[in-house]
Tab-separated table of C-alpha atoms and ligand atoms in Angstrom:
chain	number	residue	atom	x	y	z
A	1	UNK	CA	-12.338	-2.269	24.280
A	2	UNK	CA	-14.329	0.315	26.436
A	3	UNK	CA	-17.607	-0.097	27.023
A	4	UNK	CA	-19.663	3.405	27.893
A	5	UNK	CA	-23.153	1.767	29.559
A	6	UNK	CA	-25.934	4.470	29.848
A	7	UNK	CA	-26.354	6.900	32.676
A	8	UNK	CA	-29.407	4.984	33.292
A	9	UNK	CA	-27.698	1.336	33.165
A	10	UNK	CA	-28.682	-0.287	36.882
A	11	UNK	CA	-25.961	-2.334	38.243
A	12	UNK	CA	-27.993	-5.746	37.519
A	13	UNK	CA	-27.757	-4.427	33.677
A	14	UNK	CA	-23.739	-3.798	33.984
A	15	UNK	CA	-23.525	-7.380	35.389
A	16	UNK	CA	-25.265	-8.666	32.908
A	17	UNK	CA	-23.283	-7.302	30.007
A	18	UNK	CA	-20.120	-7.970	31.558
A	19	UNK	CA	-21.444	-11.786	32.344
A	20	UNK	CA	-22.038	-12.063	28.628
A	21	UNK	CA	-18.108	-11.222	27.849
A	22	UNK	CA	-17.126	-13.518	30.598
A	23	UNK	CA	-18.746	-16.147	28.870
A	24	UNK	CA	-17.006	-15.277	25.660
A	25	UNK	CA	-13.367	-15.482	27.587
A	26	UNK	CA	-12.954	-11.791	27.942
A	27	UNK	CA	-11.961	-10.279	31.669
A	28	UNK	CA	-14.349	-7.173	32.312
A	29	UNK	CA	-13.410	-4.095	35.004
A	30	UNK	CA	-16.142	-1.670	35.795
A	31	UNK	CA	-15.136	1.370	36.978
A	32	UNK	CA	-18.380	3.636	38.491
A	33	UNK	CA	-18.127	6.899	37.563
A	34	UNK	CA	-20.604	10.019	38.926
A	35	UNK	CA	-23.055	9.398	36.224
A	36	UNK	CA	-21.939	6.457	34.264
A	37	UNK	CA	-20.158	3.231	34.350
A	38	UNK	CA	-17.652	1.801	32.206
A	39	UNK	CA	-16.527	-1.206	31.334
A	40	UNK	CA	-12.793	-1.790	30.600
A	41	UNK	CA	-12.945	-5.798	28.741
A	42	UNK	CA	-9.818	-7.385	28.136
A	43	UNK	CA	-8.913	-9.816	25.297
A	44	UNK	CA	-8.769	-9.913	21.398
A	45	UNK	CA	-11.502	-7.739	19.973
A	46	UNK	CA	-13.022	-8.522	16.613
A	47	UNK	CA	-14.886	-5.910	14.563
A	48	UNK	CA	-17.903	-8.187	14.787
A	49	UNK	CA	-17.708	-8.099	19.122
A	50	UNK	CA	-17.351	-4.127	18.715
A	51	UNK	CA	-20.427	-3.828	16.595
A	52	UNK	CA	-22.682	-6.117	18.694
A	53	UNK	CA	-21.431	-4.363	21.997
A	54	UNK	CA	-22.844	-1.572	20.607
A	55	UNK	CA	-26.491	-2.647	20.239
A	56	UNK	CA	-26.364	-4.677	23.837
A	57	UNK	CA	-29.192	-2.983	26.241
A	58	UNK	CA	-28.069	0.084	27.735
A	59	UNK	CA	-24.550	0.607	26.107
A	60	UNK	CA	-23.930	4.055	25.322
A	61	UNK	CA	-20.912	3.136	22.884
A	62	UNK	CA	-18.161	0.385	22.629
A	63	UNK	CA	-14.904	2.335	21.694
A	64	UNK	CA	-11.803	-0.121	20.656
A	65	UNK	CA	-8.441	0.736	22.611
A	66	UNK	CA	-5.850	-1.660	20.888
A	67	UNK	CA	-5.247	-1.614	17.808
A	68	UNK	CA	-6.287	-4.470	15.403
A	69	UNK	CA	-3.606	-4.388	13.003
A	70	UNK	CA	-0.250	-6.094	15.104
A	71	UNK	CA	1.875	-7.380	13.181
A	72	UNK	CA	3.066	-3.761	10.947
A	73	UNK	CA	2.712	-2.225	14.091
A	74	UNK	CA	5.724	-0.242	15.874
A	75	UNK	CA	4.564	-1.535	18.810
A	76	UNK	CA	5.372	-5.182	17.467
A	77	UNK	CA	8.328	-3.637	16.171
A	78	UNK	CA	9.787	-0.562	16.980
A	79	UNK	CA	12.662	-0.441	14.606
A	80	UNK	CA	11.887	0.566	10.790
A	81	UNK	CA	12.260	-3.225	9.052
A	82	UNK	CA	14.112	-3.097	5.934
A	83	UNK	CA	12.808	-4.952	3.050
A	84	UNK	CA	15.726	-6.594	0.604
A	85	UNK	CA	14.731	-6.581	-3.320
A	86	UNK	CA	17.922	-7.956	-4.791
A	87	UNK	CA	21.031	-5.622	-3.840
A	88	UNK	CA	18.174	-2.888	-2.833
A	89	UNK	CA	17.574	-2.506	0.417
A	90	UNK	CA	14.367	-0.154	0.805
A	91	UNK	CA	14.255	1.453	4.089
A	92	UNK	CA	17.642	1.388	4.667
A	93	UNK	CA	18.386	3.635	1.415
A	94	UNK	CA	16.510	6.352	-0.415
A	95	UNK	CA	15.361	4.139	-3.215
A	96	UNK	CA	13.730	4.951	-6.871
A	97	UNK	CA	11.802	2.871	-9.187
A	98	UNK	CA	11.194	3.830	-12.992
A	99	UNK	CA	10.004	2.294	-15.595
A	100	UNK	CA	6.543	2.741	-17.801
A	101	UNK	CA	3.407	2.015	-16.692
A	102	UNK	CA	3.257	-1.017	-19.200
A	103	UNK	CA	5.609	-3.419	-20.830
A	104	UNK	CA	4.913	-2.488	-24.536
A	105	UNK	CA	7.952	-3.919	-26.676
A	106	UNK	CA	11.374	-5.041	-26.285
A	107	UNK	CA	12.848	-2.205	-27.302
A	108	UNK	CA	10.936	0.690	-24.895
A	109	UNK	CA	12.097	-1.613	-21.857
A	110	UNK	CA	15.630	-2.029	-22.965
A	111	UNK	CA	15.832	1.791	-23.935
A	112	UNK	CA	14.276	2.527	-20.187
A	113	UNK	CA	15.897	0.255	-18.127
A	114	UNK	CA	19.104	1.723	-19.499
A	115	UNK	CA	18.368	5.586	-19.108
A	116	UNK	CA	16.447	5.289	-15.771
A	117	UNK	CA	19.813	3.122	-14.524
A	118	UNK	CA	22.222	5.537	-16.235
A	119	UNK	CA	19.905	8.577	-14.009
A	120	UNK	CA	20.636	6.430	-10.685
A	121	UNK	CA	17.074	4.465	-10.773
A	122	UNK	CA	17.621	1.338	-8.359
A	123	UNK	CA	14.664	-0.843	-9.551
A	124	UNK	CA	13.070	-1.221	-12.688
A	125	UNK	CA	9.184	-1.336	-13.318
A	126	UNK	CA	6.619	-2.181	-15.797
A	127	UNK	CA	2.948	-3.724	-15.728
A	128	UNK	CA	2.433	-6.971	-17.702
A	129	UNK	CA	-1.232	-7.297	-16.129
A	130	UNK	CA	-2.640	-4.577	-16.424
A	131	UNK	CA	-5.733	-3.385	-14.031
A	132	UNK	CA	-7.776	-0.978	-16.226
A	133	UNK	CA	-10.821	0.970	-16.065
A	134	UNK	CA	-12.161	-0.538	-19.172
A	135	UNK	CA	-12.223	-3.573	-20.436
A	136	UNK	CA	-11.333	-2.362	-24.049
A	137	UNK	CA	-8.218	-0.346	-22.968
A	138	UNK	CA	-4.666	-1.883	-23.478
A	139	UNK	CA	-4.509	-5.335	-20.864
A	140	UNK	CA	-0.871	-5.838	-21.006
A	141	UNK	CA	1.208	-8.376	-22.334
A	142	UNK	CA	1.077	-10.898	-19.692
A	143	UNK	CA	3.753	-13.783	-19.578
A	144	UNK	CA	6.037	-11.693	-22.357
A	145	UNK	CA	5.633	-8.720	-20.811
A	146	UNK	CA	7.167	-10.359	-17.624
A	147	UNK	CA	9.928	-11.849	-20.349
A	148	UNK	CA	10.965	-8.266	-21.412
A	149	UNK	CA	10.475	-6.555	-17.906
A	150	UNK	CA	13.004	-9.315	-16.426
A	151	UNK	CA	15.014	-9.330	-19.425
A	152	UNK	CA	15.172	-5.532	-19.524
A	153	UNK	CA	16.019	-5.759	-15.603
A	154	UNK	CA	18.849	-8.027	-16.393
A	155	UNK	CA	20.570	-6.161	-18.641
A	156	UNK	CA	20.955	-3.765	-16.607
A	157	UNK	CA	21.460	-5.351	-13.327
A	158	UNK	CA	18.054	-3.713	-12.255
A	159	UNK	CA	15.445	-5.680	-9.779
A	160	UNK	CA	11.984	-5.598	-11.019
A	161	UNK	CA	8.251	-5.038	-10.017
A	162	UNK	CA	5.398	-5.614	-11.323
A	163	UNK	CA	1.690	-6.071	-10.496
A	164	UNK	CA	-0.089	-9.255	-10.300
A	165	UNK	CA	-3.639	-8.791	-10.080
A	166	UNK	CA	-4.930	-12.321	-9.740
A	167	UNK	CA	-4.335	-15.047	-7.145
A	168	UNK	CA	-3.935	-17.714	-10.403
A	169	UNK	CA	-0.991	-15.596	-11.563
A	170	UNK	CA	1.121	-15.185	-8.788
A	171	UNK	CA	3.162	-17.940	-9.234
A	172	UNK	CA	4.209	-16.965	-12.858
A	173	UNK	CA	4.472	-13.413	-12.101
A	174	UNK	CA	6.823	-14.535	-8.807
A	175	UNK	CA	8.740	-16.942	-11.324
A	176	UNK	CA	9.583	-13.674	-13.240
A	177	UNK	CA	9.430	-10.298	-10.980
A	178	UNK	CA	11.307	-9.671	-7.459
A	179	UNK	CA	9.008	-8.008	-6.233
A	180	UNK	CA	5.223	-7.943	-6.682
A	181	UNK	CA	3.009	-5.224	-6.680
A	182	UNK	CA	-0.656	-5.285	-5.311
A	183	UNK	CA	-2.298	-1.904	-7.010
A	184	UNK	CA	-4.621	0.470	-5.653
A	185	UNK	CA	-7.659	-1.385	-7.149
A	186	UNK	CA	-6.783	-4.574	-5.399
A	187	UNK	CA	-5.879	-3.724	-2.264
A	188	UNK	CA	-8.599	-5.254	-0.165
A	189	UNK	CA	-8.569	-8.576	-2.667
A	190	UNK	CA	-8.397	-10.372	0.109
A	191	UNK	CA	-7.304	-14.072	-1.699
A	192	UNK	CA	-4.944	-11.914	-3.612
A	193	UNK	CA	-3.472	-10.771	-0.612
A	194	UNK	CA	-2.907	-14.068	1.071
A	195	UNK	CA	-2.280	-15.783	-1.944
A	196	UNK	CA	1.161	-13.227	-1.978
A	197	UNK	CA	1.413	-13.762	2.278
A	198	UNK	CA	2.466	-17.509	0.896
A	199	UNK	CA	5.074	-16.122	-1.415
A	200	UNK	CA	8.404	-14.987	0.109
A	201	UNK	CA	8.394	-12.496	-2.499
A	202	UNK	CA	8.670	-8.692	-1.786
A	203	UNK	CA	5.617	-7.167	-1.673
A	204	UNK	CA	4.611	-3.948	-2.888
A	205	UNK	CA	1.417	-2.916	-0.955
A	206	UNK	CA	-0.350	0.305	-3.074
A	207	UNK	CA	-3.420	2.348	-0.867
A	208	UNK	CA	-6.430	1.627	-2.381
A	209	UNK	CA	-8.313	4.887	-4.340
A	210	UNK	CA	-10.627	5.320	-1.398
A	211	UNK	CA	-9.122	3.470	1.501
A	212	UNK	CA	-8.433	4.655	4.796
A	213	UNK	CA	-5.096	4.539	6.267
A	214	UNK	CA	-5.981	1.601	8.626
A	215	UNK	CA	-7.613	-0.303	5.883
A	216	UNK	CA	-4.434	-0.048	3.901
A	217	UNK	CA	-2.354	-1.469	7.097
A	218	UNK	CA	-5.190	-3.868	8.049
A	219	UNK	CA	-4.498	-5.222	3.895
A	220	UNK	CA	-0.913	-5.540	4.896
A	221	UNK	CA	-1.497	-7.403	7.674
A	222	UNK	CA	-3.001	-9.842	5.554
A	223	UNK	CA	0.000	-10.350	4.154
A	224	UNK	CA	2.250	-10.744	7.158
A	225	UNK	CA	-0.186	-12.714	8.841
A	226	UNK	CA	0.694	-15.472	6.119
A	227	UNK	CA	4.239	-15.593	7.017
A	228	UNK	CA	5.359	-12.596	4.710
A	229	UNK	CA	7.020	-9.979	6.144
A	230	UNK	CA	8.806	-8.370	3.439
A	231	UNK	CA	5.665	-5.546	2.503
A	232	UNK	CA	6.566	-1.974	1.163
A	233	UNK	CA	3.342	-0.231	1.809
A	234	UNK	CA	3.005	2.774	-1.568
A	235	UNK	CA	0.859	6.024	-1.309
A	236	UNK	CA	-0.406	6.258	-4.482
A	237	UNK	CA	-2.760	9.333	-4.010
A	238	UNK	CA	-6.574	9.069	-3.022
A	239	UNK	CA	-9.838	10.298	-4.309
A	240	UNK	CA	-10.837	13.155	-3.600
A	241	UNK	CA	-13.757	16.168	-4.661
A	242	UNK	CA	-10.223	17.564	-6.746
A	243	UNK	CA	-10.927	17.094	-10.153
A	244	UNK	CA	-7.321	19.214	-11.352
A	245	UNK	CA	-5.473	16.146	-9.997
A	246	UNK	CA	-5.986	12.323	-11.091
A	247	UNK	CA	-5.571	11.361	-7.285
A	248	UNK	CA	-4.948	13.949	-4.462
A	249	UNK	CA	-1.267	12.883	-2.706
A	250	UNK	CA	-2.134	11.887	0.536
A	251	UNK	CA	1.341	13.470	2.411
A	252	UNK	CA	-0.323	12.538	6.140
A	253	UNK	CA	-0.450	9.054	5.158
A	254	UNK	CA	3.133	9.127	4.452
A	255	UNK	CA	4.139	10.368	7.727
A	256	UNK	CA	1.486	8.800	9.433
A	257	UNK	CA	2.286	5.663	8.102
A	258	UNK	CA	6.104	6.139	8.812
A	259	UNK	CA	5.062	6.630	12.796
A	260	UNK	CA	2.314	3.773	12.827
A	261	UNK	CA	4.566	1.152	11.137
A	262	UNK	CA	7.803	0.093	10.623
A	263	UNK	CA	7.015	-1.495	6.994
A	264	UNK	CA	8.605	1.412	4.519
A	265	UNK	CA	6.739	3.272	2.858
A	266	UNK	CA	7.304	4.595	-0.803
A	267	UNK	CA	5.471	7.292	-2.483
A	268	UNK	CA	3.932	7.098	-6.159
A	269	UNK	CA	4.011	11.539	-7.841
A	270	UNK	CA	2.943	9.549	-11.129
A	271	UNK	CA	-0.209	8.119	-10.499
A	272	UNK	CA	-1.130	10.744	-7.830
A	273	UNK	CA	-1.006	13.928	-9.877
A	274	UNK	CA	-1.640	11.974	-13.161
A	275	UNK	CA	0.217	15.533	-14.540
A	276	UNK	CA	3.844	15.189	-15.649
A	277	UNK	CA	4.513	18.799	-14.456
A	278	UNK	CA	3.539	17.650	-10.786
A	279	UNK	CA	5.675	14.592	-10.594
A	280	UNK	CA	8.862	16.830	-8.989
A	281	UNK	CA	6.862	18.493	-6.759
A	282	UNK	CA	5.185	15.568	-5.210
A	283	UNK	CA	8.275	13.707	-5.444
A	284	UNK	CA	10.158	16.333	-2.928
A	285	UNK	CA	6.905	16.710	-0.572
A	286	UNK	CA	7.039	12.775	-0.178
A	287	UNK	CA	10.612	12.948	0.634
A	288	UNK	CA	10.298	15.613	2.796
A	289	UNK	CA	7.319	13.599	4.389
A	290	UNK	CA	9.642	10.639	5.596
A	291	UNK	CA	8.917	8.735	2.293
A	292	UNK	CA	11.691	5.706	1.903
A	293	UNK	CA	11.675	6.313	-1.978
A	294	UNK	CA	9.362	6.767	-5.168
A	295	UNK	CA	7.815	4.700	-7.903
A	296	UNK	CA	7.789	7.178	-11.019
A	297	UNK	CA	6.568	6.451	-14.636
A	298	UNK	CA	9.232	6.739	-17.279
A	299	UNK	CA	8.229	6.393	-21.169
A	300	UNK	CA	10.309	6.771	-24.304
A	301	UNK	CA	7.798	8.633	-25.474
A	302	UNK	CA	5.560	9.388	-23.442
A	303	UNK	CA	2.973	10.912	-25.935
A	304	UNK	CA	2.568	7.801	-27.628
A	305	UNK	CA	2.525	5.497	-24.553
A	306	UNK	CA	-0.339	2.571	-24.109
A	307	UNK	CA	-1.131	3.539	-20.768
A	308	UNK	CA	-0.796	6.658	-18.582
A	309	UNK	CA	1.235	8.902	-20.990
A	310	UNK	CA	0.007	11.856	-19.638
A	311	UNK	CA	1.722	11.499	-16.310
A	312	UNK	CA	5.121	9.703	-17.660
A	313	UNK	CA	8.204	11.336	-18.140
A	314	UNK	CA	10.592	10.900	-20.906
A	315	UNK	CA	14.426	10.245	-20.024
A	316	UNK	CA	15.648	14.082	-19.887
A	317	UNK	CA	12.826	14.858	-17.469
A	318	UNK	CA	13.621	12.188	-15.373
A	319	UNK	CA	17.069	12.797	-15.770
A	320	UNK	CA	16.848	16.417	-14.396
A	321	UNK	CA	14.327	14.777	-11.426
A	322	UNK	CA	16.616	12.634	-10.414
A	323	UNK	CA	19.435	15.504	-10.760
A	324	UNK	CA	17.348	18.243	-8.727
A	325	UNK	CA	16.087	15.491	-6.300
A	326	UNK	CA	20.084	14.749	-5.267
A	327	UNK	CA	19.274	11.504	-3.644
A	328	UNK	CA	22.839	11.167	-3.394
A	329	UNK	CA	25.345	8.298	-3.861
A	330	UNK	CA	23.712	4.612	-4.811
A	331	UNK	CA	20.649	6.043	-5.884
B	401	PEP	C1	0.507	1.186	-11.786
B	401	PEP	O1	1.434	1.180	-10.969
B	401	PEP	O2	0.678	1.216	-13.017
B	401	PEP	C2	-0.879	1.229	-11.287
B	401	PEP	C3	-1.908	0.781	-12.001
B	401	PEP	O3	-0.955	1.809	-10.078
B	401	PEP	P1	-2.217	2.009	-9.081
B	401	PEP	O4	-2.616	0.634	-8.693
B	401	PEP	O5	-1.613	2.804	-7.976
B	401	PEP	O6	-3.268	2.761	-9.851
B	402	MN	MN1	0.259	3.506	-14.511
């Protein structure tokens, strides 16, 4: 951290703030500039320290020079980490998951899993528990939708995802998935997020609707910080004043992301656009924005689906996406 002390800050004042952070273990340097001092303070900042420096008598500002998310960072890491889901191996390859937004019957999974394999999907998805707007909207199937996702996945010698959106539930929803999926609305759950840290499940990190891109890598340092490496982080699309678009895709993040962090990042066209017309556009722009792969709804019938019809394609369309996107071998 720097601290920026007042033009007006005696040198009895500069002692004294730099006493106060010797106290607290930090090392302080003051360098005396023509009309100002600063501070440079050494040690682990919290966000609490940064917003007290700020009030202390005669600080101009407190600006933070490290970072405070370590463990996703490239400098912990420098080398892209590759996160194994089965015989997947995302960061490594190009990888695509399909699958409909929600585990409806036996039949729409087995149907999917088969055409979204036979297109060159890698991984297989579906929500059991699902997070919605209103409480009187389709929940999900819970424990037999996880049956027919894994079932479905089986068959077809797909891995699976799916989202678990309360700490009580992970452990069924790890009996059942191989990978778990924290949505946009939970992303900053923070029990939810350590609760999956003690998992050595793949994890499946969506950006919240409104969060920044540090709050999204400060969520996945939740998770690693619990002994969890294996996180995917997922740009999902944020809010935005664009009402012609469910989410606005956030292509900066992707990249930004990519150079921040070596945990790979996937991109989600579906919920993003929230338009099935926009889903091959998007799809290419992540791509061609460093993405490591998609996540891409895929319905039988889409106009008839439970949840997010609007944006899901049926098996031709993804069938030509996957054909125009030319991912290449193994995907
Ligand atoms: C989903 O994947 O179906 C979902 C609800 O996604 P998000 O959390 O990104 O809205
Ligand atoms: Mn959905």
């Amino acid at each position: 951290m720097i601290i920026v002390m007042k033009p007006e800050a005696s040198s009895v004042e500069i002692k004294e703030v730099c006493s106060k952070l010797e106290t607290l273990s930090f090392s302080c340097h003051v360098i005396h500039g023509v009309n100002q001092s600063v501070i440079g303070v050494v040690g682990t900042i919290t966000d609490e320290l940064l917003e007290q420096a700020q009030l202390w008598p005669k600080v101009e500002k407190a600006i933070r020079v490290g970072k405070p998310y370590k463990l996703v960072s490239r400098e912990c890491q420098p080398e892209g980490s590759v996160v194994k889901v089965g015989s997947v191996s995302i960061g490594k390859e190009k990888v695509v998951i399909a699958g409909p937004c929600a585990v409806e019957t036996e039949d729409q999974m087995l149907k999917t899993a088969e055409a979204v394999k036979k297109a060159g999907a890698n991984m297989l998805r579906g929500g059991a528990f699902k997070p919605r707007t209103s409480p009187y909207a389709f929940q999900g199937l819970k424990t037999k939708g996880l049956e027919l996702l894994s079932e479905a996945g089986r068959a077809y010698g797909l891995p699976v995802v799916t989202e678990v959106v309360d700490p009580r539930d992970v452990e069924i929803v790890a009996q059942y998935a191989d990978m778990l999926q924290i949505g946009a609305r939970n992303m900053q759950n923070f029990s939810l997020l350590k609760e999956v840290g003690l998992t050595r499940k793949p994890i499946l990190l969506k950006r919240g609707l409104s969060s920044t891109i540090q709050e999204w890598l400060m969520a996945a340092e939740y998770i690693l910080a619990e002994g969890n490496s294996q996180v995917v982080l997922c740009e999902r699309g944020i809010r935005t004043f664009e009402p012609w678009t469910r989410n606005t895709l956030d292509i900066s993040a992707i990249a930004l992301a990519k150079e921040t962090s070596h945990l790979p990042v996937l991109a989600d066209p579906s919920h993003a656009s929230g338009k099935r017309s926009l889903v091959e556009p998007l799809a290419k722009a992540a791509l061609a924005a460093g993405a490591d792969g998609l996540i891409i709804e895929v319905h039988p019938n889409p106009d008839g689906a439970l949840s997010d019809g609007p944006q899901s394609l049926n098996f031709e369309e993804f069938e030509r996406l996957m054909a125009r996107l030319n991912l290449g071998e193994g995907v």
